Short mmCIF file of C-alpha atoms and ligand atoms in Angstrom, two decimals:
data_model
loop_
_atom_site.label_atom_id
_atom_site.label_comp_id
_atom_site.label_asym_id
_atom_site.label_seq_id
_atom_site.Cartn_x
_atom_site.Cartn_y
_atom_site.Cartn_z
CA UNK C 15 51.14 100.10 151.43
CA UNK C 16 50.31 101.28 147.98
CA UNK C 17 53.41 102.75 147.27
CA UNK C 18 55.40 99.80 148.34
CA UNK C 19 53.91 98.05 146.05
CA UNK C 20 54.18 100.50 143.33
CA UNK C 21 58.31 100.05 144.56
CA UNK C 22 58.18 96.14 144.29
CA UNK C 23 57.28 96.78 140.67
CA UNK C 24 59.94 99.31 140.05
CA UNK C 25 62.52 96.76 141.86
CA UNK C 26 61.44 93.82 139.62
CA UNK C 27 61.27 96.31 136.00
CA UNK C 28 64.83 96.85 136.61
CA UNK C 29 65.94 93.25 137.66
CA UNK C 30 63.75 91.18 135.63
CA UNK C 31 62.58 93.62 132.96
CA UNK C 32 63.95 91.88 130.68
CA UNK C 33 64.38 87.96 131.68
CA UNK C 34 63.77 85.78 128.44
CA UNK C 35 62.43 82.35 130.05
CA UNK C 36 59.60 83.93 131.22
CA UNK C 37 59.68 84.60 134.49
CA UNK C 38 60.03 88.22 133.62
CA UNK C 39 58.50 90.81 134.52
CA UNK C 40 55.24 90.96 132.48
CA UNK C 41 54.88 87.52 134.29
CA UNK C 42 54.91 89.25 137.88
CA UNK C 43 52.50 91.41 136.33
CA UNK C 44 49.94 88.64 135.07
CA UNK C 45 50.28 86.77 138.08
CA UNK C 46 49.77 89.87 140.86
CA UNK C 47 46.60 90.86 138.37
CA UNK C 48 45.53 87.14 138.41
CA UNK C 49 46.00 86.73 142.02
CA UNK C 50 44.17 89.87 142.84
CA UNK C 51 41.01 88.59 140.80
CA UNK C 52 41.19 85.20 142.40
CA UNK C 53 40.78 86.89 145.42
CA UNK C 54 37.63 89.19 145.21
CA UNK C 55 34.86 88.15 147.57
CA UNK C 56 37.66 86.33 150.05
CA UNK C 57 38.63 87.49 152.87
CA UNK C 58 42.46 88.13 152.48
CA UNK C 59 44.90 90.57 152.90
CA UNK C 60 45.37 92.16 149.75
CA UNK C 61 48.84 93.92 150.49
CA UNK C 62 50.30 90.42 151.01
CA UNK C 63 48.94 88.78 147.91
CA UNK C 64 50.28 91.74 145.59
CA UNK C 65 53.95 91.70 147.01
CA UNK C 66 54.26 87.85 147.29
CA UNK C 67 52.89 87.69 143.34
CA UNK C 68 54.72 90.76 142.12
CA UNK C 69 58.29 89.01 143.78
CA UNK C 70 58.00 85.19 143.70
CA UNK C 71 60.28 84.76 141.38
CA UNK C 72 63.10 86.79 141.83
CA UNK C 73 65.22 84.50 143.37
CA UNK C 74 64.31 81.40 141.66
CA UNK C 75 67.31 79.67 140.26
CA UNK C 76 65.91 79.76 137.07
CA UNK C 77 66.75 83.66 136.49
CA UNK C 78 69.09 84.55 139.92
CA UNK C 79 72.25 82.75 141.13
CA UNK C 80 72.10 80.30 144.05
CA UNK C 81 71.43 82.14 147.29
CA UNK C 82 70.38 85.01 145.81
CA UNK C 83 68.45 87.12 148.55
CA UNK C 84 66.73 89.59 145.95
CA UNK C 85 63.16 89.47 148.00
CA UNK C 86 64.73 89.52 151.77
CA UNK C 87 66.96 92.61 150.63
CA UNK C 88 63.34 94.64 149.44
CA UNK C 89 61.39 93.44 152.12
CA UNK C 90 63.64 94.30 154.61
CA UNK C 91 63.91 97.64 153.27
CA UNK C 92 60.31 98.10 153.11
CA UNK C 93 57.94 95.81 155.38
CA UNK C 94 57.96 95.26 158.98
CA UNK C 95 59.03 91.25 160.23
CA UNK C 96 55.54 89.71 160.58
CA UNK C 97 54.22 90.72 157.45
CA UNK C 98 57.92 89.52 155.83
CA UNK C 99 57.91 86.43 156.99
CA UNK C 100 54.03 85.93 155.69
CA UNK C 101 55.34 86.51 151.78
CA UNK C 102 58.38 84.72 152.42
CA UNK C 103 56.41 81.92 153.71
CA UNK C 104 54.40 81.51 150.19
CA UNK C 105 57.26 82.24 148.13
CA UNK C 106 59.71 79.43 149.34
CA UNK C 107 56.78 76.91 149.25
CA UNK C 108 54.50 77.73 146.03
CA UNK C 109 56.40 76.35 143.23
CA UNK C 110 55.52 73.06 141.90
CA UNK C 111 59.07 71.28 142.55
CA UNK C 112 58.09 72.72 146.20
CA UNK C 113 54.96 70.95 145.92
CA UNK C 114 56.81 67.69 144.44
CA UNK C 115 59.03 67.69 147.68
CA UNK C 116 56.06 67.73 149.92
CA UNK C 117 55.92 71.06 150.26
CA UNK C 118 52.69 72.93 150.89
CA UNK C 119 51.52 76.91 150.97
CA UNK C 120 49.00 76.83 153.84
CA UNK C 121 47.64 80.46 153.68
CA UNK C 122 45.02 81.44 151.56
CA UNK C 123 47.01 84.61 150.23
CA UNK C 124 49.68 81.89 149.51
CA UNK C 125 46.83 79.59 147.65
CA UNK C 126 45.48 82.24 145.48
CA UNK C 127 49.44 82.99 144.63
CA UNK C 128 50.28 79.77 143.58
CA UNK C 129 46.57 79.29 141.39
CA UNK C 130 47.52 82.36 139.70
CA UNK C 131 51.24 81.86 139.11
CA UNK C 132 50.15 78.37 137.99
CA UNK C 133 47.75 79.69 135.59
CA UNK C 134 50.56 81.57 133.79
CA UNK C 135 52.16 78.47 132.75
CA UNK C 136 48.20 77.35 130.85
CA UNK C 137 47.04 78.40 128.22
CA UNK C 138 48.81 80.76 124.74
CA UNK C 139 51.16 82.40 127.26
CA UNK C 140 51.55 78.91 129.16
CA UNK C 141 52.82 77.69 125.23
CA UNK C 142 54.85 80.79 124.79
CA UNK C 143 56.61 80.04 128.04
CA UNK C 144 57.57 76.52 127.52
CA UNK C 145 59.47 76.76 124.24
CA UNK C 146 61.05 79.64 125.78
CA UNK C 147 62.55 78.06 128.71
CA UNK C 148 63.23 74.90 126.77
CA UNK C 149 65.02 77.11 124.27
CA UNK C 150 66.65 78.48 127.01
CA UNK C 151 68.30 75.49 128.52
CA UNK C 152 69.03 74.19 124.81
CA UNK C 153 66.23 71.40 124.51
CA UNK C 154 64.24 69.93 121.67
CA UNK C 155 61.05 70.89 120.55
CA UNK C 156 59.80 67.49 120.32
CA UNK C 157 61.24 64.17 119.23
CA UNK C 158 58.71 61.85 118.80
CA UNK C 159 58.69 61.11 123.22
CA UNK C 160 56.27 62.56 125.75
CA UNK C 161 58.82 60.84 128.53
CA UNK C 162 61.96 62.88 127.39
CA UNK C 163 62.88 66.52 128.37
CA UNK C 164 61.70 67.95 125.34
CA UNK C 165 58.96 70.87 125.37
CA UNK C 166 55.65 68.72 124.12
CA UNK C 167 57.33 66.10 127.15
CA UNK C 168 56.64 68.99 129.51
CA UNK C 169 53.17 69.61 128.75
CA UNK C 170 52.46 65.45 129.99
CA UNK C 171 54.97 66.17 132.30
CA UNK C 172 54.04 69.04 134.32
CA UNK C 173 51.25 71.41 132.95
CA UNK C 174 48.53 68.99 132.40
CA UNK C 175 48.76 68.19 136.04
CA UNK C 176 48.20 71.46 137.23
CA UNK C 177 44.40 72.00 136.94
CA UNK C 178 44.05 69.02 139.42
CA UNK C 179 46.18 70.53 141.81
CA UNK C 180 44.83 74.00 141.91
CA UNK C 181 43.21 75.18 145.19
CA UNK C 182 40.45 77.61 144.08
CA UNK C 183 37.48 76.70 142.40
CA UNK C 184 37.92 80.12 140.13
CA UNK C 185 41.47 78.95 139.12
CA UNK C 186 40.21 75.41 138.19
CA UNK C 187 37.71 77.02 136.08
CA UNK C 188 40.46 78.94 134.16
CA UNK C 189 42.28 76.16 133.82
CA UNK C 190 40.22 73.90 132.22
CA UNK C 191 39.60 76.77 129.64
CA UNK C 192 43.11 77.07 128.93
CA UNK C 193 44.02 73.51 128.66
CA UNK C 194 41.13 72.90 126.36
CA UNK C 195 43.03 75.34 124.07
CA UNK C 196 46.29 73.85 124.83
CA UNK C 197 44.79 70.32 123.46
CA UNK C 198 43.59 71.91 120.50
CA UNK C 199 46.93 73.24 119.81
CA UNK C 200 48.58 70.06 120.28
CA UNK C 201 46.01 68.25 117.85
CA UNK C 202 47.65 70.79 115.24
CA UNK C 203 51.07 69.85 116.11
CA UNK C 204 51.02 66.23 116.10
CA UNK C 205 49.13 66.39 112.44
CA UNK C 206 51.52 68.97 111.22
CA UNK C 207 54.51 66.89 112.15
CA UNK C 208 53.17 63.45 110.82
P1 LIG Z 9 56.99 76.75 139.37
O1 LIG Z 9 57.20 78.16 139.83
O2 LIG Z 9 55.61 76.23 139.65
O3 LIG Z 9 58.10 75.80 139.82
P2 LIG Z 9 58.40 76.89 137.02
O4 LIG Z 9 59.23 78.06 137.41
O5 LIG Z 9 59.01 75.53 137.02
O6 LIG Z 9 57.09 76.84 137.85
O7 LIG Z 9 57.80 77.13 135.61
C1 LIG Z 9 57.64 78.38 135.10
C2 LIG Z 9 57.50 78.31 133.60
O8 LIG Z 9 58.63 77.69 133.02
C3 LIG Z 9 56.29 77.51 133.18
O9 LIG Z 9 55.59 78.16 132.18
C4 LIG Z 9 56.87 76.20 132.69
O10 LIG Z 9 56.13 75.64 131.65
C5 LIG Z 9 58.24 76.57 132.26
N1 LIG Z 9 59.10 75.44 132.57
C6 LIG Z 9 59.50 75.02 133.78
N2 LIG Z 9 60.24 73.90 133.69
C7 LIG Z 9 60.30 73.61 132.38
C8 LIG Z 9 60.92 72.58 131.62
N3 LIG Z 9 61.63 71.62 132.19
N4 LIG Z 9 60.77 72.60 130.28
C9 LIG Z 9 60.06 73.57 129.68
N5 LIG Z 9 59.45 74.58 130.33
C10 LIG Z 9 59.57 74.60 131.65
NI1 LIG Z 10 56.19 82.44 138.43
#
Protein backbone atom coordinates (compact mmCIF):
# COMPACT_ATOMS: atom_id res chain seq x y z
CA UNK A 1 0.00 0.00 0.00
CA UNK A 2 2.94 2.25 0.47
CA UNK A 3 3.42 3.05 -2.91
CA UNK A 4 -0.14 3.91 -3.53
CA UNK A 5 0.11 6.25 -1.29
CA UNK A 6 3.34 7.62 -2.39
CA UNK A 7 0.97 7.84 -6.01
CA UNK A 8 -1.97 9.71 -4.23
CA UNK A 9 0.64 12.34 -3.45
CA UNK A 10 2.07 12.48 -6.88
CA UNK A 11 -1.73 12.69 -8.25
CA UNK A 12 -2.59 15.60 -5.89
CA UNK A 13 1.26 17.62 -6.56
CA UNK A 14 0.17 17.79 -10.04
CA UNK A 15 -3.60 18.72 -9.60
CA UNK A 16 -3.50 20.79 -6.61
CA UNK A 17 0.18 21.74 -6.41
CA UNK A 18 -0.54 24.82 -6.77
CA UNK A 19 -4.32 25.74 -5.56
CA UNK A 20 -4.23 29.32 -3.88
CA UNK A 21 -7.32 29.05 -1.32
CA UNK A 22 -5.69 26.62 0.50
CA UNK A 23 -6.81 23.52 -0.07
CA UNK A 24 -3.61 22.81 -1.86
CA UNK A 25 -1.47 20.53 -1.64
CA UNK A 26 0.77 21.37 1.38
CA UNK A 27 -2.76 21.19 3.05
CA UNK A 28 -3.18 17.35 2.05
CA UNK A 29 0.13 17.13 3.41
CA UNK A 30 -0.59 18.74 6.99
CA UNK A 31 -3.69 17.02 7.28
CA UNK A 32 -2.43 13.15 6.25
CA UNK A 33 0.67 14.05 8.85
CA UNK A 34 -1.96 15.34 11.39
CA UNK A 35 -4.25 12.52 10.90
CA UNK A 36 -1.53 9.98 11.17
CA UNK A 37 -0.46 11.46 14.71
CA UNK A 38 -4.03 11.58 15.87
CA UNK A 39 -4.05 8.14 15.34
CA UNK A 40 -1.05 6.50 17.23
CA UNK A 41 -2.12 4.19 20.02
CA UNK A 42 -5.75 3.56 18.10
CA UNK A 43 -6.56 0.88 16.54
CA UNK A 44 -7.15 1.94 12.84
CA UNK A 45 -6.24 1.17 9.58
CA UNK A 46 -3.55 3.34 8.68
CA UNK A 47 -3.69 2.86 4.76
CA UNK A 48 -7.23 4.29 4.88
CA UNK A 49 -6.54 7.31 7.00
CA UNK A 50 -3.47 8.40 4.68
CA UNK A 51 -5.45 8.16 1.30
CA UNK A 52 -8.76 9.65 2.62
CA UNK A 53 -6.47 12.77 4.18
CA UNK A 54 -4.02 12.99 1.32
CA UNK A 55 -7.45 13.24 -1.28
CA UNK A 56 -10.37 14.87 0.60
CA UNK A 57 -10.32 17.66 -1.13
CA UNK A 58 -9.87 17.14 -4.57
CA UNK A 59 -13.18 17.35 -5.62
CA UNK A 60 -14.50 19.91 -3.37
CA UNK A 61 -16.20 22.65 -5.26
CA UNK A 62 -14.07 25.00 -3.82
CA UNK A 63 -10.94 24.06 -6.20
CA UNK A 64 -12.74 21.32 -8.91
CA UNK A 65 -15.84 21.88 -11.08
CA UNK A 66 -19.20 20.36 -10.11
CA UNK A 67 -19.12 16.59 -10.49
CA UNK A 68 -15.74 16.37 -10.65
CA UNK A 69 -14.77 12.59 -9.98
CA UNK A 70 -10.92 13.33 -9.30
CA UNK A 71 -10.83 10.67 -6.15
CA UNK A 72 -13.20 7.80 -7.84
CA UNK A 73 -10.91 8.05 -11.08
CA UNK A 74 -7.48 7.26 -8.59
CA UNK A 75 -9.12 4.94 -6.50
CA UNK A 76 -10.43 3.01 -9.06
CA UNK A 77 -7.19 2.81 -10.62
CA UNK A 78 -5.53 1.81 -7.56
CA UNK A 79 -7.69 0.20 -4.59
CA UNK A 80 -9.93 -2.67 -4.61
CA UNK A 81 -14.12 -1.75 -3.96
CA UNK A 82 -14.34 -2.30 -0.17
CA UNK A 83 -11.53 -0.37 0.79
CA UNK A 84 -12.93 2.51 -1.94
CA UNK A 85 -15.97 2.83 -0.70
CA UNK A 86 -14.41 3.15 3.10
CA UNK A 87 -12.44 6.63 1.93
CA UNK A 88 -15.22 7.64 -0.11
CA UNK A 89 -17.43 7.20 2.77
CA UNK A 90 -15.33 9.90 4.99
CA UNK A 91 -14.68 12.11 2.22
CA UNK A 92 -18.35 12.91 1.12
CA UNK A 93 -19.33 13.31 4.84
CA UNK A 94 -16.30 15.14 6.76
CA UNK A 95 -16.65 18.65 5.81
CA UNK A 96 -18.31 20.98 8.09
CA UNK A 97 -21.25 22.11 5.59
CA UNK A 98 -21.59 18.08 5.63
CA UNK A 99 -21.82 18.26 9.22
CA UNK A 100 -24.30 21.43 9.02
CA UNK A 101 -26.67 19.20 6.80
CA UNK A 102 -26.75 16.48 9.33
CA UNK A 103 -24.22 14.72 8.02
CA UNK A 104 -21.95 12.52 10.12
CA UNK A 105 -18.41 10.44 9.48
CA UNK A 106 -19.06 7.32 11.61
CA UNK A 107 -15.62 5.55 11.31
CA UNK A 108 -12.89 6.27 13.41
CA UNK A 109 -10.38 6.59 10.36
CA UNK A 110 -13.08 9.08 9.14
CA UNK A 111 -13.03 10.92 12.81
CA UNK A 112 -9.38 11.32 13.05
CA UNK A 113 -9.69 12.77 9.21
CA UNK A 114 -12.03 15.28 9.87
CA UNK A 115 -10.06 16.40 13.57
CA UNK A 116 -7.09 16.79 11.52
CA UNK A 117 -8.45 18.49 8.41
CA UNK A 118 -10.31 20.67 10.94
CA UNK A 119 -7.25 21.56 12.71
CA UNK A 120 -5.81 23.04 9.50
CA UNK A 121 -8.30 25.69 9.43
CA UNK A 122 -6.91 26.76 13.60
CA UNK A 123 -4.36 28.29 14.38
CA UNK A 124 -1.34 30.75 12.00
CA UNK A 125 -2.09 28.48 9.03
CA UNK A 126 -5.95 28.44 10.02
CA UNK A 127 -5.40 32.69 9.65
CA UNK A 128 -3.39 32.28 6.53
CA UNK A 129 -6.20 30.25 5.05
CA UNK A 130 -9.07 32.46 5.70
CA UNK A 131 -7.89 35.70 4.10
CA UNK A 132 -6.89 33.54 1.35
CA UNK A 133 -10.12 32.08 0.47
CA UNK A 134 -11.90 35.29 1.32
CA UNK A 135 -9.50 36.97 -1.07
CA UNK A 136 -10.32 34.45 -3.31
CA UNK A 137 -14.02 34.85 -3.64
CA UNK A 138 -13.44 38.81 -3.50
CA UNK A 139 -14.59 39.53 0.22
CA UNK A 140 -13.67 42.09 2.83
CA UNK A 141 -11.27 41.81 5.38
CA UNK A 142 -13.45 43.15 7.97
CA UNK A 143 -16.04 45.89 8.14
CA UNK A 144 -16.82 46.59 11.43
CA UNK A 145 -19.61 43.08 11.48
CA UNK A 146 -18.90 39.64 12.89
CA UNK A 147 -22.52 38.64 11.13
CA UNK A 148 -21.39 39.58 7.50
CA UNK A 149 -19.27 37.41 5.07
CA UNK A 150 -16.22 39.11 5.73
CA UNK A 151 -12.98 37.11 6.97
CA UNK A 152 -12.96 38.25 10.94
CA UNK A 153 -17.13 37.19 10.34
CA UNK A 154 -15.76 33.72 9.59
CA UNK A 155 -13.72 33.21 12.52
CA UNK A 156 -17.42 33.74 14.84
CA UNK A 157 -18.84 32.09 12.12
CA UNK A 158 -17.25 28.87 11.61
CA UNK A 159 -13.73 28.30 13.22
CA UNK A 160 -14.47 29.10 16.74
CA UNK A 161 -17.00 26.36 16.63
CA UNK A 162 -14.80 23.78 15.68
CA UNK A 163 -12.93 22.80 18.91
CA UNK A 164 -16.43 21.84 20.32
CA UNK A 165 -17.14 19.70 17.60
CA UNK A 166 -13.96 17.76 17.35
CA UNK A 167 -14.11 13.99 18.10
CA UNK A 168 -10.68 13.19 19.64
CA UNK A 169 -9.57 14.26 22.82
CA UNK A 170 -5.85 14.87 21.13
CA UNK A 171 -7.48 17.17 18.47
CA UNK A 172 -9.42 19.16 21.17
CA UNK A 173 -6.24 19.64 22.89
CA UNK A 174 -4.68 21.20 19.72
CA UNK A 175 -7.34 23.16 19.26
CA UNK A 176 -7.65 24.97 22.19
CA UNK A 177 -3.87 25.80 21.70
CA UNK A 178 -4.46 27.21 18.44
CA UNK A 179 -7.48 29.21 19.14
CA UNK A 180 -5.84 30.70 22.17
CA UNK A 181 -3.39 32.14 19.57
CA UNK A 182 -6.06 32.97 17.20
CA UNK A 183 -7.69 35.28 20.13
CA UNK A 184 -4.53 36.84 20.74
CA UNK A 185 -4.26 37.75 17.20
CA UNK A 186 -7.59 39.13 17.03
CA UNK A 187 -6.95 41.34 20.26
CA UNK A 188 -4.18 42.93 17.88
CA UNK A 189 -6.52 43.48 15.13
CA UNK A 190 -9.39 45.03 16.71
CA UNK A 191 -6.79 47.63 18.58
CA UNK A 192 -4.93 48.20 15.41
CA UNK A 193 -8.07 49.07 13.53
CA UNK A 194 -9.70 51.35 16.27
P1 LIG B 1 -14.61 21.97 5.36
O1 LIG B 1 -13.78 21.03 4.54
O2 LIG B 1 -14.69 21.59 6.80
O3 LIG B 1 -15.96 22.28 4.72
P2 LIG B 1 -13.79 24.30 4.18
O4 LIG B 1 -13.33 23.69 2.91
O5 LIG B 1 -15.09 25.06 4.20
O6 LIG B 1 -13.80 23.27 5.33
O7 LIG B 1 -12.70 25.26 4.71
C1 LIG B 1 -11.39 25.13 4.36
C2 LIG B 1 -10.65 26.42 4.61
O8 LIG B 1 -11.24 27.48 3.89
C3 LIG B 1 -10.68 26.81 6.07
O9 LIG B 1 -9.42 27.21 6.50
C4 LIG B 1 -11.67 27.94 6.13
O10 LIG B 1 -11.35 28.89 7.10
C5 LIG B 1 -11.62 28.52 4.76
N1 LIG B 1 -12.97 28.96 4.45
C6 LIG B 1 -14.05 28.20 4.18
N2 LIG B 1 -15.14 28.95 3.99
C7 LIG B 1 -14.74 30.23 4.14
C8 LIG B 1 -15.39 31.48 4.07
N3 LIG B 1 -16.69 31.59 3.79
N4 LIG B 1 -14.66 32.59 4.28
C9 LIG B 1 -13.34 32.51 4.55
N5 LIG B 1 -12.66 31.36 4.64
C10 LIG B 1 -13.35 30.24 4.44
NI1 LIG C 1 -9.32 20.13 3.74
Amino acid sequence: MNDIIEKAKEYVKDLAGNEVTGHDYYHAMRVYNMALYLAVGKDVDLDIISLAAILHDLDDKKISEKGSKRVETFLNQHVDKMNSARILEIINNMSFSDQIKGKTVESMEGKIVQDADRLDALGAIGIARVFAYTGKTNRMIYQNSIDDDSAIAHFYQKLFKLESLMNTTEAKIIARKRIEFMNKYLKEFFSEWR
